Each structure stands twice: as C-alpha cells, then as structure tokens.
C-alpha cells in the first residue's frame, strides 16, 4: 500500500451564498476577515494563514443540503469579550453549556459558524 499524504494545513474552505456582497459584509464587518481578491461571483477572505472563499450559489445552498455541519474559527479574545462584541453588533448567538470557549452563530446564508474563544 502506498504511503498516505501528509497534510500540512488547511488552504481554504468554499461557502456558497445567495449574495456575495451581503456575505462579504458579514465576514469582514462581523468576523473581521480581510478581502484578498473578489469579483462579482466570488470573494476570497483572509482567515489567518487560511482562506474562506464565498461563491455565488447557482443552485440550492449547501446549508440547505446539509453538506457541512459547521465551520469553526479561533479568536484571540476571551469568551466574555467575544460575546460582548457580537452582542454589540446585534448578532444572535448560542453557547454550549459547560464549555466557556464555544460560541455559535449563523451567517446570512444559514451556515453555522463556531467561534472558539481564547482562554476561559
């Protein structure tokens, strides 16, 4: 049997969306990602060393097809700081009882996003 590849990291994740401008605003203004490149049909966003790519959906959204459960991001702020910032931005969140790092929210296209806060 051939030797398995050794994955060195995650390059990018593609999320399909109804409106790239609305999703771009969410990921840049709420989650603080920077735009690497964009067109009318896609936006590539910097997420640390990785990329989140938003592509205009041509058929049903993956969140409607249940192809992905959630996408998880880490942040350097604490749980309380992160909750306060999201609240100030008017973002509804869910938390996981007993885990002071996990915060969940939904993006404009119904993708479930997990935020893992630093520390406790």
Coordinates of N, CA and C in Angstrom, one line a residue:
X1 N 0.8 -1.2 0.0 CA 0.0 0.0 0.0 C 0.9 1.2 0.0
X2 N 0.5 2.2 -0.8 CA 1.3 3.5 -0.9 C 1.2 4.3 0.4
X3 N 2.2 5.0 0.7 CA 2.2 5.9 1.9 C 1.2 7.0 1.7
X4 N 0.5 7.3 2.8 CA -0.5 8.4 2.8 C 0.2 9.7 2.7
X5 N -0.6 10.7 2.1 CA -0.1 12.0 2.0 C 0.0 12.6 3.4
X6 N 0.9 13.6 3.6 CA 1.0 14.2 4.9 C 0.4 15.7 4.8
X7 N -0.8 15.9 5.2 CA -1.4 17.2 5.1 C -0.7 18.1 6.0
X8 N -0.4 19.3 5.4 CA 0.4 20.3 6.2 C -0.5 21.4 6.7
X9 N -1.8 21.5 6.3 CA -2.6 22.5 6.8 C -3.9 22.7 5.9
X10 N -4.7 23.5 6.3 CA -6.0 23.8 5.5 C -5.7 25.1 4.7
X11 N -5.9 25.0 3.4 CA -5.7 26.1 2.5 C -6.9 27.0 2.5
X12 N -8.1 26.4 2.1 CA -9.3 27.2 2.1 C -10.5 26.4 2.2
X13 N -11.6 27.1 2.5 CA -12.9 26.5 2.5 C -13.8 27.3 1.6
X14 N -14.7 26.7 0.9 CA -15.6 27.4 0.0 C -17.0 27.3 0.6
X15 N -17.7 28.4 0.7 CA -19.1 28.5 1.2 C -19.9 29.1 0.0
X16 N -21.0 28.5 -0.3 CA -21.9 29.1 -1.3 C -22.8 30.1 -0.7
X17 N -23.1 31.1 -1.3 CA -24.0 32.2 -0.7 C -25.0 32.7 -1.8
X18 N -26.1 33.3 -1.3 CA -27.0 33.9 -2.3 C -26.5 35.2 -2.8
X19 N -25.9 36.0 -2.0 CA -25.5 37.3 -2.3 C -24.1 37.5 -1.8
X20 N -23.1 37.6 -2.6 CA -21.7 37.7 -2.1 C -21.5 39.0 -1.4
X21 N -22.1 40.1 -1.8 CA -21.9 41.4 -1.1 C -22.4 41.3 0.4
X22 N -23.6 40.7 0.6 CA -24.1 40.5 2.0 C -23.2 39.6 2.8
X23 N -22.8 38.5 2.2 CA -21.9 37.6 2.9 C -20.5 38.2 3.2
X24 N -20.0 39.0 2.2 CA -18.8 39.7 2.3 C -18.8 40.6 3.5
X25 N -19.9 41.4 3.6 CA -20.1 42.3 4.8 C -20.1 41.6 6.1
X26 N -20.8 40.5 6.2 CA -20.8 39.7 7.4 C -19.4 39.2 7.8
X27 N -18.7 38.6 6.9 CA -17.4 38.1 7.2 C -16.3 39.2 7.5
X28 N -16.5 40.3 6.9 CA -15.5 41.4 7.1 C -15.9 42.3 8.3
X29 N -17.1 42.6 8.4 CA -17.6 43.6 9.4 C -17.9 42.9 10.8
X30 N -18.3 41.7 10.8 CA -18.6 41.0 12.0 C -17.4 40.1 12.5
X31 N -16.8 39.4 11.5 CA -15.7 38.4 11.9 C -14.4 39.0 11.6
X32 N -14.3 40.2 11.0 CA -13.0 40.9 10.9 C -12.0 40.3 9.8
X33 N -12.5 39.5 8.9 CA -11.6 39.0 7.8 C -11.3 40.1 6.8
X34 N -10.2 40.0 6.2 CA -9.8 40.9 5.1 C -10.0 40.3 3.7
X35 N -10.3 41.1 2.8 CA -10.5 40.7 1.4 C -9.2 40.5 0.7
X36 N -9.0 39.3 0.1 CA -7.8 39.0 -0.6 C -8.0 39.3 -2.1
X37 N -9.1 38.9 -2.6 CA -9.5 39.2 -4.0 C -11.0 38.9 -4.2
X38 N -11.6 39.6 -5.2 CA -13.0 39.4 -5.4 C -13.4 39.7 -6.8
X39 N -14.6 39.2 -7.2 CA -15.2 39.5 -8.4 C -16.7 39.6 -8.1
X40 N -17.5 39.6 -9.2 CA -19.0 39.6 -9.0 C -19.5 38.3 -8.5
X41 N -18.7 37.2 -8.7 CA -19.2 35.9 -8.4 C -18.5 35.2 -7.2
X42 N -17.4 35.8 -6.7 CA -16.7 35.3 -5.5 C -16.0 36.3 -4.7
X43 N -15.7 36.0 -3.5 CA -14.8 36.8 -2.6 C -13.9 35.8 -1.9
X44 N -12.6 36.1 -1.9 CA -11.6 35.3 -1.1 C -11.2 36.1 0.1
X45 N -11.4 35.6 1.3 CA -11.2 36.3 2.5 C -10.0 35.7 3.3
X46 N -9.2 36.5 3.8 CA -8.1 36.1 4.7 C -8.6 35.7 6.1
X47 N -8.2 34.5 6.5 CA -8.6 34.0 7.8 C -7.3 33.4 8.4
X48 N -6.5 34.3 9.0 CA -5.1 33.9 9.4 C -4.3 33.5 8.1
X49 N -3.7 32.3 8.2 CA -3.0 31.9 7.0 C -3.9 31.1 6.0
X50 N -5.1 30.9 6.4 CA -6.1 30.2 5.5 C -7.0 31.2 4.8
X51 N -7.9 30.7 4.0 CA -8.8 31.5 3.2 C -10.2 30.9 3.3
X52 N -11.2 31.8 3.4 CA -12.6 31.4 3.3 C -13.0 32.0 2.0
X53 N -13.5 31.2 1.1 CA -14.0 31.7 -0.2 C -15.5 31.7 -0.3
X54 N -16.1 32.8 -0.7 CA -17.5 32.9 -0.8 C -17.9 32.9 -2.3
X55 N -18.6 31.9 -2.7 CA -19.0 31.8 -4.1 C -20.5 32.0 -4.2
X56 N -20.9 32.7 -5.3 CA -22.4 32.9 -5.5 C -23.0 31.5 -5.9
X57 N -24.0 31.1 -5.2 CA -24.7 29.9 -5.4 C -25.4 29.9 -6.7
X58 N -25.3 28.8 -7.4 CA -26.1 28.7 -8.7 C -27.3 27.8 -8.5
X59 N -27.3 26.9 -7.4 CA -28.4 26.1 -7.1 C -28.5 26.2 -5.6
X60 N -29.3 25.3 -5.0 CA -29.5 25.3 -3.5 C -28.2 25.5 -2.7
X61 N -28.4 26.2 -1.6 CA -27.2 26.4 -0.7 C -26.8 25.1 0.0
X62 N -25.5 24.9 0.2 CA -25.1 23.7 0.9 C -25.7 23.6 2.3
X63 N -26.0 24.7 3.0 CA -26.6 24.6 4.3 C -28.0 24.0 4.2
X64 N -28.6 24.2 3.0 CA -30.0 23.6 2.8 C -29.8 22.1 2.5
X65 N -28.7 21.7 2.0 CA -28.4 20.3 1.6 C -27.7 19.5 2.7
X66 N -27.4 20.2 3.8 CA -26.7 19.6 4.9 C -25.4 18.9 4.5
X67 N -24.6 19.6 3.7 CA -23.3 19.1 3.3 C -22.2 19.4 4.4
X68 N -22.5 20.3 5.3 CA -21.5 20.7 6.2 C -22.2 21.1 7.5
X69 N -21.7 20.6 8.7 CA -22.3 20.9 9.9 C -22.0 22.3 10.4
X70 N -20.7 22.6 10.4 CA -20.3 24.0 10.8 C -18.9 24.2 10.4
X71 N -18.5 25.5 10.5 CA -17.1 26.0 10.2 C -16.7 26.6 11.5
X72 N -15.5 26.2 12.0 CA -15.0 26.7 13.3 C -13.8 27.7 13.1
X73 N -13.9 28.8 13.8 CA -12.8 29.8 13.8 C -12.3 30.0 15.2
X74 N -11.0 30.3 15.3 CA -10.5 30.7 16.6 C -10.4 32.2 16.7
X75 N -10.5 32.8 17.9 CA -10.3 34.2 18.1 C -9.3 34.4 19.2
X76 N -8.6 35.5 19.3 CA -7.7 35.8 20.4 C -8.4 36.4 21.6
X77 N -9.6 36.9 21.5 CA -10.3 37.5 22.6 C -10.9 36.4 23.5
X78 N -11.2 36.8 24.7 CA -11.8 35.8 25.7 C -13.3 35.6 25.3
X79 N -13.9 34.6 25.9 CA -15.3 34.3 25.7 C -16.2 35.5 26.0
X80 N -16.0 36.1 27.2 CA -16.8 37.3 27.5 C -16.6 38.4 26.6
X81 N -15.4 38.7 26.2 CA -15.1 39.8 25.2 C -15.8 39.5 23.9
X82 N -15.7 38.2 23.5 CA -16.3 37.8 22.2 C -17.8 37.9 22.2
X83 N -18.4 37.5 23.3 CA -19.9 37.6 23.4 C -20.3 39.0 23.4
X84 N -19.6 39.9 24.1 CA -19.9 41.3 24.2 C -19.8 42.0 22.8
X85 N -18.8 41.6 22.1 CA -18.6 42.2 20.8 C -19.7 41.8 19.8
X86 N -20.0 40.5 19.8 CA -21.1 40.0 19.0 C -22.4 40.7 19.4
X87 N -22.7 40.8 20.7 CA -23.9 41.4 21.2 C -24.0 42.9 20.7
X88 N -22.9 43.6 20.8 CA -22.9 45.0 20.4 C -23.1 45.1 18.9
X89 N -22.8 44.1 18.1 CA -23.0 44.1 16.7 C -24.4 43.6 16.3
X90 N -25.2 43.2 17.3 CA -26.6 42.7 17.1 C -26.6 41.3 16.6
X91 N -25.6 40.5 16.9 CA -25.6 39.1 16.4 C -26.1 38.2 17.4
X92 N -27.1 37.4 17.1 CA -27.6 36.4 18.0 C -26.7 35.2 18.0
X93 N -26.4 34.7 19.2 CA -25.5 33.6 19.4 C -26.1 32.5 20.2
X94 N -25.6 31.3 20.1 CA -25.9 30.2 21.0 C -24.5 29.8 21.7
X95 N -24.6 29.3 22.9 CA -23.4 28.8 23.6 C -23.6 27.4 23.9
X96 N -22.5 26.7 24.3 CA -22.5 25.3 24.7 C -22.3 25.3 26.2
X97 N -23.3 24.8 26.9 CA -23.3 24.7 28.4 C -22.0 23.9 28.8
X98 N -21.3 24.4 29.8 CA -20.1 23.8 30.3 C -18.9 24.0 29.5
X99 N -18.9 24.7 28.4 CA -17.7 24.9 27.6 C -17.6 26.4 27.4
X100 N -16.7 27.1 28.1 CA -16.5 28.5 28.0 C -15.7 29.0 26.8
X101 N -15.6 28.2 25.8 CA -14.9 28.6 24.6 C -15.8 28.7 23.4
X102 N -16.9 27.9 23.4 CA -17.7 27.7 22.2 C -18.9 28.7 22.1
X103 N -18.9 29.4 20.9 CA -20.0 30.3 20.6 C -20.4 30.0 19.2
X104 N -21.7 29.9 19.0 CA -22.2 29.6 17.7 C -23.1 30.7 17.1
X105 N -23.0 31.0 15.8 CA -23.9 32.0 15.2 C -24.1 31.5 13.8
X106 N -25.1 32.1 13.1 CA -25.5 31.7 11.7 C -25.1 32.9 10.8
X107 N -24.5 32.6 9.7 CA -24.2 33.6 8.7 C -25.4 33.9 7.8
X108 N -25.4 34.9 6.9 CA -26.5 35.3 6.2 C -27.1 34.2 5.3
X109 N -26.4 33.1 5.0 CA -26.8 32.0 4.2 C -27.2 30.8 4.9
X110 N -27.2 30.9 6.3 CA -27.6 29.7 7.1 C -26.5 28.8 7.5
X111 N -25.2 29.1 7.1 CA -24.1 28.3 7.5 C -23.9 28.5 9.0
X112 N -23.7 27.4 9.8 CA -23.4 27.5 11.2 C -22.0 27.8 11.4
X113 N -21.7 28.8 12.2 CA -20.3 29.2 12.5 C -20.0 29.0 13.9
X114 N -18.9 28.4 14.3 CA -18.5 28.2 15.7 C -17.3 29.2 15.9
X115 N -17.3 29.9 17.0 CA -16.2 30.7 17.4 C -15.6 30.1 18.6
X116 N -14.3 29.8 18.6 CA -13.6 29.2 19.8 C -12.8 30.4 20.4
X117 N -13.2 30.8 21.5 CA -12.6 31.9 22.2 C -11.3 31.5 22.9
X118 N -10.4 32.4 23.1 CA -9.2 32.1 23.8 C -9.4 32.0 25.3
X119 N -8.6 31.3 26.0 CA -8.8 31.2 27.4 C -10.1 30.7 27.9
X120 N -10.5 31.2 29.1 CA -11.8 30.8 29.6 C -12.7 31.9 29.9

